[in-house]
Amino acid sequence: MTSGDWITREAPRAVERLQTRLAPRFNGRPRRRRDFFRRLETHGERLFRLIHRLYGWRWDFAWQLERLVEVAAEAALARPSPIRRLDAAREESGIEWFGDPRVLWGMGYVDRFAGDLAGVGKRIEYLTELGVTHLHLMPLYAVPEGPNDGGYAVSDYRRVRPDLGTMEDLEALAERLREHGIALALDLVLNHTAHDHPWALKARQGDPRYQDYYLMFDDRTLPDRFVPHLREIFPERGGDAFTWVPGIPGPAGGKWVWTTFYPFQWDLNYANPEVLAAMAGEMLFLANRGVEVLRMDATPFLWKREGTSCENLEEAHLVLQALNAVAAIAAPFLVFLSEAIVHPDDVVRFVAPQECPLAYNPLLMASEWEAAATRDTTLLRHALAHRTALPEGSQWLTYLRSHDDIGWGFADEDAISHGIDPAGHRSFLNSFYSGAHPASFARGMLFQENPVTGDARISGTLASLAGLEAALEAGDPVLVDQAVRRILALLSVVATAGGLPLLYLGDELGQLNDYRWPTHSPGADDNRWLHRPFFPWEEVPTASEGMGASGRIRAGLLRLLEFRRRHPSLATTEVEVLPLRSRELLGYRKRHHDDEVLVVVNFSERSVGLGAGELPPRSWVDPEGQPVAWDTTRLLDGYQVVMATRSDIR
Ligand code: OTU
C-alpha cells in the first residue's frame, strides 16, 4: 500500500474521530456545531494531508493534528456572531471584491496617519472620499522598548501598543470601518517574534519546550553550515543571520539564535508542530477581532533546511496552506495576503486560493520604476505579458511603493533575454533612484547596501522618487509639471494593468521624503523611515481644491479611480500587451465580458509617435466621449496617458 492510499483511508477516519472528540465542546451551540463540523468535513482531509506531509515523521503526528483542530474549535466557539454572518456570506459567494473595480487599498501607520486607533476612526470620511475600501494598518501590536522594526518585532499579538489604544479600540474600529464599507487588514508577523515575546522569555529562562519554538544553537557548528547559503536581508546591521544571546542557560552560557532580520526578531521554528498550532491560535484571535485580511509577513522565510537558501522552500508553502485550511474551518471570512518580495517565479508560487489568494505584485512595481528611469518599457512589457497570470480565484495588489524599500526584483533571465546585464542594470537603478546619477530626477536613499555583493534597495516616497522633490527644490514649474505627469502616468498603470490598486496614504498628495526621520523615528539607522512620514493633514484643504502639485496629483488620481470604477476589466489580471514600436510607450488592452479598455502610457517626457494602425482596429472613445482614431499617426505628449473604451459600451 502506498502512503497515498494510506492517507486516503486514514484521513476521513481521523476527521471522524476528531468530530466525536470535539462534539461535546459544542454542547448548547447547535449552529456553531453544525457549521464547524461541516467545515471540518470539507477541509479536514486537506489539513490532514498537509500536516502529514509536514510532520508525518513524528511519533505524535496524530496528536499534533488534533491539537491544531482543537485550536480551530476554540476559535470557532469564540467567534463573535456578527462576523459569523460574514463567514456564511463568504462561503456562499467567495471573495467578491477580487473582481470589483471599486476596490482601493490604503496603507499606513496608525500613529503617523492619525495618532491612534481612535484617530483613525475620525479619518474615515477622508478615506471614503478617496475611495478606500481596504485599509492596511501597519503592525500595531505590543513591541519591545527601543527599535522594533516598525512594529514587525511583536511582543504580543493579542495586545495593542498602548499608545495606539487597546484591543477593544481595535475591534470597535474594525466594526466602524466595516459599516463604512472599509475592510481592515493587519499583519500576521509569523516568521518571527520579538525577543521579549512570552515564548522567547520562557526560552531565555531555559524552558526546553519554548527553546524549541526558536532555532537556537550552543555553538557555531550548525550556523556556520547554514550561513554560506543564506542571503543577507539586512546586511547593514553587521554579522550574519545568527545572534549570540548571552544568558540563555546551556553549556556555553548563551545561545546563537536564528534572526533573519534584526537581532531582536527571533525566527520561529515551524519544524516544531507546536509552533504552527500556537501561531494558528494567534491568527484566529485576530480574525475574531474583525480583521478581514491578514498580511502574511515574510512568507519565503518560514522554513529552513541545511544546504538551501532557506527561502521559498516547499514546506513554507505547506505551512501557509495548513493555516489556510485552519482558517477555512474556523474563520472562512479571513483572507491571506502574501508578502513575498523575491524572484517573480517564487512570488507566484505563494498565490493560490488554498494558500494566499492575494499577493503583492513587486515585479510590476519594480518594472514601472525601471521604465521610468530608462524611458524604455521593454522589461515592463515583458513583466506584464509573461508574469501577471495567476491561478483562478487569486488576485494581485498593484502598487508603486509600500512602507518597505524598493528592490529590483526582475528576473535575471528576463533582463538577459532583452540584452540587459542584470547586475549592471540594478546598479544603474540604485544610482538613479538614490539621486547619485547625474541624469536622475529622483531623490531617494540606498537601503541596506551590501558592500560585498554590491546589492542595495531604495527608500523614498512616490513623489520624491518620481521627481517632484527635486523639481520643487529647483523651483522650476516645467519640471514640477513633468513630475506630476510622471506620477500620474505611473499611477495609471497601477490602477489599470491588472489587480487591485494599493496606495501608501500620503502619496495621493505627493508627499515628499521625511528627512527628519533620524530624530523622530524608532530605529534611527533604518532609512525606510524616510518614506514613512507623518500624514500631511495640513495640505488636505488646498489639495482638495485641486491646487498645487498635491492638488493636481489628488485630482488626477480621483479621475483615474473614477474611470476604473466603471470598468470591471481593469480589476482582472489578464492583459494583452500591444507591440508598440516606440519603446517609451506602454500599451495594453483589457477585456472582460463586454468591457474593453485600451491604455497607452508615455513613459518619457518627450513627445512620442504612435503609428497608424498600432492600436487594435476598433472605434475607441476616450473618457470624455471623444473618438480615439486607431488608424492615424499621433504624437503622445510627455507622460501622456491615453485611455479609451469601445465606443458602443461607454
Ligand atoms: C517584511 O519585509 C516587512 O515588510 C518589513 O517591514 C520587515 O522589516 C520584515 O519583513 C521583517 O518583519 O526584507 O526589506 O521576501 O523581502 O519580508 C523588507 C520578503 C524585507 C522580504 C520581506 C521583508
XYZ file of C-alpha atoms and ligand atoms in Angstrom:
673
model
C 0.000 0.000 0.000
C 1.394 3.400 -0.949
C 1.372 6.273 1.502
C -1.208 7.987 -0.728
C -3.615 5.064 -0.260
C -2.966 5.132 3.435
C -3.841 8.812 3.662
C -6.967 8.401 1.575
C -8.123 5.740 4.011
C -6.944 7.325 7.231
C -7.787 10.992 6.688
C -11.590 10.613 6.812
C -11.257 8.333 9.836
C -9.126 10.881 11.630
C -11.645 13.597 10.832
C -14.429 11.395 12.172
C -12.539 10.696 15.396
C -11.988 14.404 15.843
C -15.685 15.030 15.460
C -16.516 12.601 18.229
C -13.877 14.035 20.483
C -14.725 17.696 19.924
C -18.523 17.437 19.735
C -19.141 17.871 23.498
C -17.424 21.253 23.397
C -20.215 22.477 21.186
C -22.971 21.398 23.586
C -25.677 24.011 23.645
C -24.290 25.676 20.486
C -26.031 23.677 17.746
C -25.484 26.202 14.942
C -21.824 26.569 15.660
C -21.518 22.825 15.896
C -23.202 22.326 12.550
C -21.049 24.956 10.820
C -17.817 23.788 12.394
C -18.266 20.155 11.540
C -19.455 20.909 8.052
C -16.285 22.947 7.505
C -14.165 20.279 9.106
C -15.760 17.762 6.787
C -14.854 19.940 3.786
C -11.315 20.952 4.764
C -10.273 18.321 7.302
C -8.821 15.930 4.787
C -6.774 18.684 3.190
C -5.470 19.641 6.605
C -4.682 16.037 7.432
C -2.622 15.674 4.260
C -0.717 18.884 4.892
C 0.080 18.058 8.483
C 1.068 14.589 7.449
C 3.468 15.962 4.856
C 4.960 18.382 7.348
C 5.102 16.254 10.465
C 4.101 12.719 9.457
C 7.551 11.507 10.531
C 6.828 12.362 14.150
C 5.527 9.755 16.563
C 2.954 12.246 17.843
C 1.743 13.359 14.426
C -1.934 12.472 15.051
C -1.899 14.262 18.371
C -0.444 17.370 16.743
C -3.185 17.339 14.134
C -5.785 17.052 16.865
C -4.228 19.928 18.739
C -4.477 22.121 15.667
C -8.133 21.259 15.091
C -8.765 21.914 18.749
C -7.326 25.411 18.324
C -9.736 25.867 15.421
C -12.668 24.636 17.517
C -11.840 27.006 20.380
C -11.728 29.926 17.970
C -14.942 28.867 16.242
C -16.677 28.818 19.621
C -15.359 32.284 20.474
C -16.123 33.857 17.106
C -18.447 36.855 17.513
C -21.849 36.367 15.916
C -21.758 39.373 13.559
C -18.588 38.012 11.961
C -20.136 34.566 11.699
C -22.686 36.045 9.368
C -19.850 37.325 7.192
C -18.350 33.824 7.242
C -21.539 32.415 5.818
C -21.744 35.034 3.078
C -18.108 34.493 2.145
C -18.603 30.750 1.867
C -21.532 31.282 -0.396
C -20.123 33.884 -2.763
C -16.337 33.714 -2.471
C -14.176 36.816 -2.238
C -16.373 39.040 -4.349
C -14.186 42.111 -4.055
C -11.403 40.396 -6.013
C -13.235 41.305 -9.194
C -14.577 44.644 -8.047
C -13.103 47.676 -9.852
C -14.203 49.929 -6.988
C -11.640 48.398 -4.660
C -8.862 50.677 -3.460
C -6.357 49.744 -0.782
C -4.776 52.276 1.508
C -1.936 51.577 3.919
C -0.297 53.496 6.732
C 0.975 53.558 10.294
C -1.684 54.265 12.888
C 0.375 56.891 14.732
C 1.680 58.583 11.619
C -1.664 58.617 9.865
C -3.936 59.574 12.729
C -2.232 59.452 16.127
C -4.011 56.403 17.483
C -6.810 53.954 16.713
C -9.493 56.386 17.810
C -7.878 58.931 15.491
C -8.169 56.540 12.544
C -11.885 56.331 13.296
C -12.080 60.091 12.882
C -10.475 59.925 9.456
C -12.980 57.560 7.911
C -14.553 60.378 5.955
C -11.218 61.211 4.363
C -10.737 57.575 3.442
C -14.168 57.158 1.898
C -13.773 60.394 -0.071
C -10.607 58.993 -1.536
C -12.455 55.771 -2.294
C -10.565 53.497 0.103
C -12.315 50.149 0.558
C -9.483 48.268 2.297
C -7.258 49.695 4.977
C -3.993 48.026 5.923
C -2.755 49.335 9.241
C 0.891 48.545 9.814
C 1.705 46.332 12.813
C 0.070 47.890 15.858
C 0.864 45.194 18.410
C 2.876 45.455 21.589
C 6.585 45.815 20.828
C 9.791 45.807 22.868
C 11.248 49.069 24.040
C 13.660 50.649 21.616
C 13.841 49.741 17.948
C 11.094 47.361 16.819
C 11.371 47.318 13.024
C 8.280 49.440 12.552
C 6.236 47.053 14.665
C 7.487 43.894 12.925
C 9.011 42.733 16.204
C 5.880 41.608 18.007
C 5.945 41.098 21.787
C 2.306 40.080 21.994
C -0.118 39.523 19.126
C -3.035 39.915 21.495
C -2.126 43.322 22.845
C -2.221 46.653 21.062
C 0.735 49.012 21.520
C -0.502 51.071 24.478
C -0.030 54.498 22.880
C -2.241 53.406 19.968
C -5.142 52.087 22.020
C -6.496 48.758 23.186
C -7.821 45.572 21.656
C -11.330 46.898 22.304
C -10.469 50.026 20.325
C -9.260 47.829 17.518
C -12.462 45.810 17.479
C -14.548 48.950 17.570
C -12.554 50.412 14.700
C -12.883 47.247 12.614
C -16.621 47.417 13.075
C -16.923 51.125 12.279
C -14.769 50.744 9.210
C -16.930 47.880 8.052
C -20.056 49.989 8.488
C -18.449 52.455 6.096
C -17.572 49.798 3.573
C -13.921 49.520 4.566
C -12.303 46.179 5.337
C -9.476 46.052 7.859
C -6.183 44.353 7.053
C -3.472 43.684 9.615
C -0.179 41.859 9.638
C 0.436 38.385 10.859
C 4.150 38.541 11.553
C 4.601 34.812 11.597
C 8.230 34.263 10.692
C 9.500 35.633 13.971
C 8.556 37.150 17.304
C 10.234 39.914 19.265
C 12.969 38.768 21.622
C 10.690 39.590 24.549
C 7.575 37.720 23.422
C 6.395 35.413 26.265
C 7.591 32.409 24.228
C 11.019 33.991 23.915
C 11.131 34.874 27.594
C 10.411 31.273 28.550
C 13.072 30.108 26.134
C 15.535 32.543 27.692
C 14.745 31.160 31.113
C 15.799 27.753 29.854
C 12.436 26.073 29.240
C 13.313 23.458 26.599
C 9.762 23.345 25.307
C 9.932 27.028 24.349
C 13.528 26.847 23.204
C 12.159 24.507 20.584
C 9.883 27.350 19.397
C 13.000 29.013 18.019
C 16.199 27.945 16.310
C 18.890 28.032 18.977
C 22.387 26.604 18.935
C 25.041 26.185 21.624
C 27.887 26.852 19.229
C 28.553 27.906 15.638
C 28.739 24.398 14.166
C 25.275 24.412 12.601
C 25.032 28.170 11.989
C 28.304 28.026 10.060
C 26.899 25.295 7.871
C 23.821 27.400 7.052
C 25.395 30.819 6.633
C 27.189 30.327 3.283
C 23.848 29.593 1.600
C 21.860 32.473 3.107
C 21.098 35.844 1.608
C 21.767 38.712 3.970
C 18.487 40.551 4.309
C 19.681 43.441 6.441
C 23.451 43.489 5.779
C 23.937 46.932 7.330
C 23.233 45.512 10.758
C 26.536 43.601 10.581
C 27.106 39.947 11.443
C 25.074 37.178 9.884
C 21.634 35.662 10.361
C 22.527 34.414 13.830
C 22.655 36.447 17.008
C 24.538 35.491 20.151
C 22.163 35.865 23.080
C 24.047 35.644 26.357
C 22.432 34.238 29.460
C 20.287 31.519 27.912
C 21.021 28.527 30.146
C 23.216 25.969 28.415
C 26.786 24.732 28.237
C 28.069 27.936 26.618
C 26.267 30.376 28.880
C 24.204 31.615 25.956
C 22.958 30.548 22.541
C 23.143 31.503 18.899
C 19.595 32.398 17.849
C 18.413 32.480 14.232
C 17.471 36.077 13.413
C 16.908 36.562 9.674
C 16.046 40.242 10.060
C 17.091 42.277 13.105
C 18.793 40.671 16.162
C 15.674 41.380 18.213
C 13.480 39.340 15.836
C 13.799 35.642 16.619
C 12.799 33.279 13.817
C 10.193 30.704 14.758
C 10.811 27.017 14.268
C 7.936 25.652 12.172
C 9.550 22.230 12.107
C 8.024 22.089 15.570
C 4.276 21.491 15.066
C 3.528 23.218 18.348
C 4.660 26.473 16.769
C 2.181 26.048 13.930
C -0.662 25.427 16.382
C 0.413 28.377 18.526
C 0.554 30.715 15.536
C -2.811 29.404 14.315
C -4.167 30.456 17.704
C -2.788 33.993 17.321
C -4.109 34.158 13.777
C -7.624 33.154 14.775
C -7.564 35.506 17.735
C -7.007 38.379 15.294
C -9.595 37.018 12.882
C -12.104 37.050 15.725
C -11.404 40.741 16.333
C -12.949 41.501 12.950
C -9.854 41.594 10.788
C -10.715 40.518 7.243
C -7.277 40.302 5.651
C -4.055 39.120 7.228
C -0.861 40.140 5.511
C 1.402 37.148 5.935
C 4.747 38.779 6.543
C 7.942 37.412 5.044
C 6.371 34.187 3.731
C 9.507 32.962 1.922
C 11.447 32.519 5.149
C 9.142 30.252 7.134
C 11.115 27.041 6.711
C 14.813 26.287 6.948
C 16.813 23.395 5.577
C 20.554 22.963 5.553
C 22.203 23.337 2.185
C 19.464 25.630 0.846
C 18.955 29.395 0.828
C 16.180 28.771 3.373
C 13.832 30.815 1.231
C 10.767 29.630 -0.668
C 11.075 26.024 0.471
C 8.188 23.686 -0.221
C 7.426 23.421 3.494
C 6.915 27.189 3.760
C 4.047 26.706 1.324
C 2.678 23.775 3.296
C 2.699 25.850 6.491
C 0.673 28.585 4.788
C -1.680 26.037 3.242
C -2.223 24.447 6.634
C -3.040 27.839 8.150
C -5.359 28.447 5.215
C -7.185 25.184 5.939
C -7.458 26.054 9.643
C -8.889 29.466 8.728
C -11.344 27.840 6.331
C -12.595 25.696 9.212
C -12.758 28.352 11.931
C -12.917 31.738 10.185
C -13.798 31.494 6.482
C -14.151 35.267 6.185
C -10.391 35.593 6.600
C -8.238 36.254 3.509
C -4.446 35.843 3.363
C -2.235 38.348 1.589
C 1.231 37.021 0.750
C 4.220 39.266 1.198
C 6.947 37.618 -0.828
C 9.411 40.019 -2.374
C 11.544 37.503 -4.212
C 12.179 36.174 -7.738
C 8.932 36.504 -9.722
C 8.661 32.719 -10.166
C 8.787 32.319 -6.401
C 6.344 35.158 -5.763
C 3.668 33.432 -7.836
C 4.094 30.109 -6.043
C 2.592 31.594 -2.890
C -0.550 32.677 -4.695
C -3.491 30.281 -4.789
C -6.974 30.158 -3.263
C -5.843 27.479 -0.820
C -2.624 29.233 0.130
C -2.592 33.031 -0.171
C -5.291 34.131 -2.621
C -3.945 37.686 -2.588
C -0.370 38.882 -3.118
C 1.670 41.976 -3.721
C 2.975 42.277 -7.263
C 6.526 43.504 -6.604
C 7.581 42.847 -10.190
C 5.092 45.305 -11.642
C 6.212 47.834 -9.036
C 9.911 47.474 -9.787
C 9.306 47.364 -13.533
C 7.372 50.614 -13.509
C 10.243 52.355 -11.735
C 12.702 50.726 -14.100
C 10.783 52.017 -17.116
C 10.503 55.490 -15.573
C 14.276 55.673 -15.181
C 15.170 54.265 -18.600
C 12.198 55.653 -20.556
C 12.101 52.187 -22.046
C 9.152 49.896 -21.342
C 10.739 46.678 -22.625
C 11.079 44.961 -19.248
C 7.756 46.322 -18.060
C 6.048 44.898 -21.135
C 7.745 41.580 -20.537
C 6.609 41.540 -16.914
C 3.031 42.310 -17.851
C 2.866 39.913 -20.747
C 4.588 36.939 -19.136
C 4.343 37.294 -15.411
C 0.932 38.596 -14.499
C -1.155 35.439 -14.817
C -2.433 33.966 -11.565
C -4.449 30.883 -10.717
C -8.219 31.316 -10.890
C -9.594 32.771 -7.678
C -6.493 34.768 -6.765
C -5.579 38.396 -7.193
C -2.713 40.920 -7.156
C -2.242 44.078 -5.186
C -0.600 46.572 -7.521
C 1.400 49.418 -6.039
C 4.355 51.725 -6.534
C 5.811 51.575 -3.067
C 4.966 50.336 0.392
C 6.397 51.049 3.845
C 9.390 48.967 2.712
C 12.233 49.586 0.345
C 12.049 49.055 -3.419
C 14.097 46.106 -4.636
C 14.941 45.443 -8.280
C 13.160 42.121 -8.370
C 13.036 41.473 -12.097
C 14.298 38.058 -13.134
C 17.881 37.983 -14.348
C 16.865 35.733 -17.218
C 14.231 38.234 -18.401
C 16.796 41.015 -18.443
C 19.330 38.850 -20.249
C 16.763 37.814 -22.858
C 16.483 41.514 -23.737
C 20.235 42.068 -23.831
C 20.351 43.743 -20.416
C 23.057 42.890 -17.894
C 21.036 42.376 -14.698
C 23.717 43.287 -12.149
C 24.825 46.356 -14.049
C 21.244 47.412 -14.570
C 20.404 47.098 -10.880
C 23.433 49.131 -10.025
C 22.317 51.813 -12.518
C 18.829 51.836 -10.967
C 20.254 52.210 -7.486
C 22.400 55.079 -8.625
C 19.419 56.623 -10.410
C 16.948 56.411 -7.547
C 19.396 57.416 -4.859
C 19.855 60.558 -6.932
C 23.554 59.911 -7.474
C 23.252 59.511 -11.246
C 23.694 62.883 -12.993
C 20.604 62.352 -15.151
C 18.378 61.394 -12.244
C 15.152 63.152 -11.371
C 14.828 61.095 -8.171
C 15.546 61.807 -4.536
C 15.948 58.593 -2.566
C 18.421 56.709 -0.442
C 20.191 53.391 -0.733
C 18.774 50.908 1.756
C 20.881 48.031 3.093
C 23.770 48.463 0.715
C 25.849 45.319 0.713
C 29.468 46.214 0.022
C 30.332 42.574 -0.684
C 27.682 41.808 -3.312
C 27.035 45.410 -4.407
C 23.297 44.875 -3.799
C 21.105 47.631 -2.455
C 17.475 48.662 -2.407
C 15.835 52.082 -2.456
C 13.982 54.171 0.096
C 11.824 57.140 -0.826
C 8.222 58.287 -1.247
C 6.414 58.043 -4.558
C 6.657 61.774 -5.226
C 10.305 62.158 -4.208
C 11.372 59.161 -6.278
C 9.314 60.381 -9.225
C 10.990 63.785 -9.337
C 8.664 66.134 -7.502
C 11.078 66.895 -4.691
C 13.934 67.845 -6.996
C 11.594 69.865 -9.211
C 10.163 71.845 -6.297
C 13.637 72.429 -4.979
C 14.745 73.736 -8.353
C 11.666 75.962 -8.359
C 11.139 75.002 -11.975
C 7.464 74.892 -12.996
C 8.237 72.854 -16.103
C 9.935 70.183 -14.031
C 7.143 70.267 -11.469
C 4.609 69.756 -14.214
C 6.670 66.897 -15.586
C 6.904 65.253 -12.177
C 3.160 65.483 -11.608
C 2.516 63.954 -15.010
C 5.080 61.246 -14.330
C 3.412 60.357 -11.035
C 0.013 60.157 -12.697
C 1.404 58.061 -15.532
C 2.875 55.600 -13.015
C -0.369 55.529 -11.054
C -2.445 54.968 -14.162
C -0.653 51.672 -14.768
C -1.133 50.660 -11.133
C -4.833 51.395 -11.496
C -5.414 49.632 -14.795
C -2.838 46.960 -15.633
C -4.146 44.103 -13.541
C -5.189 43.750 -9.940
C -6.327 45.886 -7.047
C -4.530 49.202 -6.569
C -2.781 49.973 -3.285
C -1.736 53.437 -2.111
C 0.600 54.318 0.692
C -1.539 57.026 2.290
C 0.027 60.416 1.686
C 1.183 59.515 -1.819
C -2.175 60.722 -3.124
C -0.980 64.192 -2.057
C 2.502 63.810 -3.474
C 4.045 63.681 -0.028
C 7.836 64.108 -0.024
C 10.593 62.310 1.863
C 10.856 62.947 5.574
C 14.457 63.959 6.245
C 13.841 64.384 9.939
C 13.479 60.618 10.324
C 16.719 60.051 12.249
C 15.481 62.239 15.095
C 11.884 61.153 15.400
C 11.805 57.528 14.348
C 12.454 54.449 16.440
C 15.305 52.781 14.599
C 17.423 55.706 13.527
C 19.671 53.556 11.380
C 16.803 52.268 9.217
C 16.236 54.734 6.406
C 12.898 53.220 5.410
C 11.583 55.868 7.847
C 12.477 58.333 5.102
C 9.286 57.266 3.341
C 7.060 56.798 6.378
C 6.287 60.456 7.109
C 3.506 61.803 9.300
C 0.405 62.304 7.203
C 0.243 65.884 5.867
C -3.234 66.784 7.086
C -2.391 70.463 6.732
C -2.202 70.021 2.969
C -5.593 68.402 2.559
C -7.693 71.601 2.298
C -5.708 73.154 -0.573
C -5.184 69.808 -2.250
C -8.924 69.149 -2.146
C -9.383 72.351 -4.136
C -7.117 70.825 -6.743
C -4.424 73.398 -6.043
C -0.671 72.981 -6.222
C 1.192 69.824 -7.159
C -0.575 67.925 -4.358
C -3.952 69.007 -5.635
C -3.170 68.028 -9.205
C -1.967 64.600 -8.120
C -5.025 64.038 -5.983
C -7.424 65.239 -8.669
C -5.705 63.168 -11.334
C -5.830 60.101 -9.152
C -9.512 60.588 -8.373
C -10.278 60.865 -12.093
C -8.318 57.716 -12.705
C -10.177 55.831 -9.981
C -13.491 57.141 -11.238
C -12.673 55.734 -14.672
C -11.553 52.459 -13.136
C -14.771 52.023 -11.208
C -16.737 51.884 -14.441
C -14.606 49.130 -15.959
C -14.622 45.638 -14.471
C -11.951 44.573 -16.982
C -9.471 46.715 -15.046
C -9.799 44.502 -11.987
C -8.780 41.367 -13.881
C -5.225 40.097 -14.139
C -5.457 39.249 -17.850
C -3.744 41.803 -20.002
C -2.886 41.938 -23.692
C 0.281 43.938 -24.185
C 0.430 45.806 -27.506
C 3.609 45.522 -29.567
C 4.020 49.283 -29.963
C 7.073 50.374 -31.937
C 8.244 53.180 -29.652
C 9.791 51.686 -26.575
C 8.888 54.734 -24.488
C 5.262 53.699 -24.831
C 3.457 51.045 -22.884
C 0.150 49.964 -24.370
C -2.263 47.240 -23.387
C -5.811 46.097 -23.797
C -8.021 44.795 -21.004
C -11.107 42.723 -21.649
C -13.777 41.213 -19.501
C -17.137 40.155 -20.935
C -18.413 43.252 -22.737
C -15.985 45.609 -21.153
C -12.922 46.554 -23.146
C -10.349 49.187 -22.288
C -7.261 50.396 -24.076
C -4.427 52.101 -22.209
C -1.352 53.762 -23.711
C 1.148 55.494 -21.452
C 4.173 57.520 -22.475
C 6.988 56.750 -20.023
C 9.129 59.640 -21.202
C 8.982 63.433 -21.019
C 9.384 63.688 -24.803
C 6.584 63.580 -27.323
C 6.480 60.135 -28.849
C 4.784 58.933 -32.015
C 2.094 56.285 -32.029
C 1.879 54.948 -35.550
C -1.221 54.461 -37.669
C -2.654 51.009 -37.134
C -0.705 50.337 -33.944
C -3.875 50.269 -31.882
C -6.358 47.431 -32.254
C -8.717 48.396 -35.069
C -11.904 49.429 -33.338
C -13.817 52.571 -32.769
C -12.422 53.832 -29.492
C -13.529 56.767 -27.391
C -11.767 58.488 -24.537
C -13.440 59.047 -21.144
C -14.857 62.354 -22.424
C -16.515 60.593 -25.332
C -14.083 61.911 -27.940
C -13.106 59.446 -30.641
C -9.599 57.992 -30.473
C -8.637 57.102 -34.009
C -6.635 53.911 -34.357
C -5.681 54.401 -37.980
C -3.940 57.773 -37.821
C -0.484 58.577 -36.560
C -0.439 60.758 -33.463
C 2.016 62.263 -31.030
C 1.692 61.499 -27.357
C 2.892 64.319 -25.102
C 5.411 63.581 -22.383
C 3.849 61.258 -19.794
C 0.523 61.404 -21.560
C -1.936 58.665 -20.693
C -4.497 57.658 -23.298
C -7.407 55.632 -22.040
C -10.139 54.544 -24.346
C -13.093 52.244 -24.381
C -15.161 50.724 -27.140
C -17.455 53.414 -28.436
C -20.524 51.200 -28.005
C -20.072 50.414 -24.318
C -19.405 53.728 -22.663
C 8.912 42.423 5.782
O 9.782 42.768 4.730
C 8.277 43.700 6.290
O 7.516 44.301 5.283
C 9.356 44.615 6.785
O 8.875 45.870 7.137
C 10.023 43.922 7.926
O 11.155 44.643 8.276
C 10.465 42.493 7.594
O 9.503 41.767 6.849
C 10.688 41.715 8.850
O 9.463 41.512 9.522
O 13.052 42.131 3.663
O 13.081 44.760 3.347
O 10.555 38.498 0.701
O 11.559 40.949 1.466
O 9.524 40.053 4.154
C 11.886 44.159 3.687
C 10.053 39.115 1.803
C 12.009 42.661 3.862
C 11.022 40.141 2.413
C 10.226 40.939 3.364
C 10.831 41.886 4.296
